[in-house]
Amino acid sequence: MTVGVLTGGGDCPGLNAAIRAVVLRAAARGHRTVGFLDGWKGVRDGQSRPLDPSDVRGLVGKGGTILGSSRTNPFAKEDDARRVIETLRASGVDALIAIGGDDTLSAARELHRRGGRVVGVPKTMDNDVEGTDWTFGFFSSVSVATEAAERLRDTAESHHRAVVLEVMGRHAGWVALLTGLASGADVTLLPEVPYDEAAMIAAVRRAVEARGYAVVIASEGIDLGRRGSAGGRDEFGHELLGERGVGQEIARRIEAATHVESRSAQIGHIQRGGPPVVFDRVLASRLGAAAVDFALSGQLGVVAVLRGREIAAIPFDQAVGATRRVEPAWIDLLRTLEG
Ligand code: F6P
C-alpha cells in the first residue's frame, strides 16, 4: 500500500512526531509513505515527496512540520476538489492520513463523502476539537504561555504594575484557562464567559491591594464589545483574532480605571513553535501509528482520538463542525483558584 500524509492548518508542536509515527508504522508493516507538501495545497497541486524511515529520524522532538502547512480549503472550488481526487489517484495513494484541526478534518470529511479513502488525526494548540480528550500541541503551547506569564509576573511585582498576557486559542478558552490555572493568575478571561469589566477591575484592585501587582490572562477570542475591531480573515473565513489586540485594550482600561501602571504582552506565534512536551510527543506518536493501523485494517472515514488512556476511531461527524469549548466545571475551578 501507499499511505499519504499531510499536515494542514496552523502548525503546532508534535506534528513531526505524528509524521514520523506514520512513516515508521507503515514501513514496519511493509508499506510506503508519500508526504504532501503544505497541507491540502500539496494534494491540490500534486506536490509531494516520498518519506522513508531515514527522512524522519530525529524528528520526535522537533517543532513545526517537515511537510509544511497551509490553510488551503481544497473544496472551496469544484475545480480544486477535482484536482485533489485526481492527484490522489495519480499518486497511487491507497489511504490518506490528514493531520489537522477542524478545517483540515472538515476537508477530510468532504473527501470521504466523495469516496476518498482518508483517516483523520486531530492536532491543534487550541484544543478545540470535539471527540478527543486532548489534542497534541496544546500542552506544549500552554507550557510556553505559563512560562511567559511567570516572567511577566516578576516584572509586574518589581514595578507594582498590572500586566495582561494575551494568548491565542481562537473561540475556545482552553489556552487561557490552563495558562491561568498553571500560573496562578489573578484574572483569566475566556470567550466562554461574557466579559464583565467591573468584575475584572475589582479583581485587579484586590490583587494590587493585597500584593502590589496583578496578572491577567486574556484569551484573544474574548468580546470586549468594541466596534470596528475586526481583523483580517483566513481562507476558511476565520477572523485573525490577534489583530484585535484585546490584551492591549484591557491594559489600557485597567490603567484608566485604577491608575495602576499597566502593560500588556501578546505571546502570539511564540507559543506555537518549539519542541513538543513529552505528552504531545507521545500522543502524536500514538495517533500517527493508530491512523496507519486503521487505514490498513480498512477502517476509513474515521478520526483517531484519545479517549481516556486508549486511542479510538470515531466517525468524522463526531469530531468536526463544532468547537469544543471550556465546560462549566473548569470555569468553577478557575474561579475557586483565581487571585
Ligand atoms: O488555530 C491555531 C491558532 O494559533 C489560533 O490560536 C490563532 O487564532 C490562529 O491559529 C492564528 O493563525 P495564523 O497563524 O494564521 O495567524
XYZ file of N, CA and C and ligand atoms in Angstrom, residues 10 71 124-126 168-170 220 234 239-242 269 272, ligand 1:
64
model
N -2.826 25.692 11.155
C -1.708 26.260 11.915
C -0.803 25.156 12.438
N -3.364 27.002 5.127
C -4.799 26.992 5.445
C -5.603 26.928 4.152
N -4.097 20.513 17.392
C -4.235 21.965 17.443
C -3.794 22.450 18.815
N -3.111 23.551 18.814
C -2.734 24.173 20.083
C -3.965 24.735 20.787
N -5.091 24.874 20.079
C -6.304 25.437 20.684
C -7.081 24.405 21.515
N -3.319 32.973 22.489
C -4.144 32.509 21.367
C -5.222 31.529 21.863
N -5.858 30.874 20.924
C -6.873 29.883 21.300
C -8.157 29.992 20.505
N -8.242 31.056 19.700
C -9.417 31.285 18.867
C -10.677 31.418 19.719
N -7.464 35.621 23.252
C -7.637 36.507 22.084
C -9.088 36.549 21.613
N -8.780 34.378 7.265
C -8.015 33.382 6.515
C -8.913 32.739 5.466
N -11.697 34.944 11.390
C -11.088 36.232 11.698
C -9.729 36.021 12.368
N -8.733 36.831 12.003
C -7.414 36.768 12.654
C -7.539 37.548 13.968
N -7.873 36.814 15.014
C -8.270 37.456 16.269
C -7.152 38.252 16.923
N -5.908 37.814 16.713
C -4.779 38.510 17.318
C -4.695 39.965 16.883
N 2.631 33.869 18.040
C 3.137 32.610 17.482
C 4.309 32.031 18.268
N 3.489 28.731 19.498
C 3.160 27.658 18.553
C 4.380 26.892 18.078
O -5.577 27.662 15.419
C -4.318 27.921 15.923
C -4.066 29.397 16.009
O -2.779 29.581 16.539
C -5.099 30.207 16.770
O -4.937 30.120 18.168
C -4.879 31.601 16.216
O -6.033 32.397 16.316
C -4.569 31.294 14.779
O -4.084 29.980 14.716
C -3.536 32.222 14.158
O -3.457 31.911 12.822
P -2.291 32.381 11.853
O -1.096 31.522 12.139
O -2.854 32.142 10.502
O -2.006 33.812 12.162
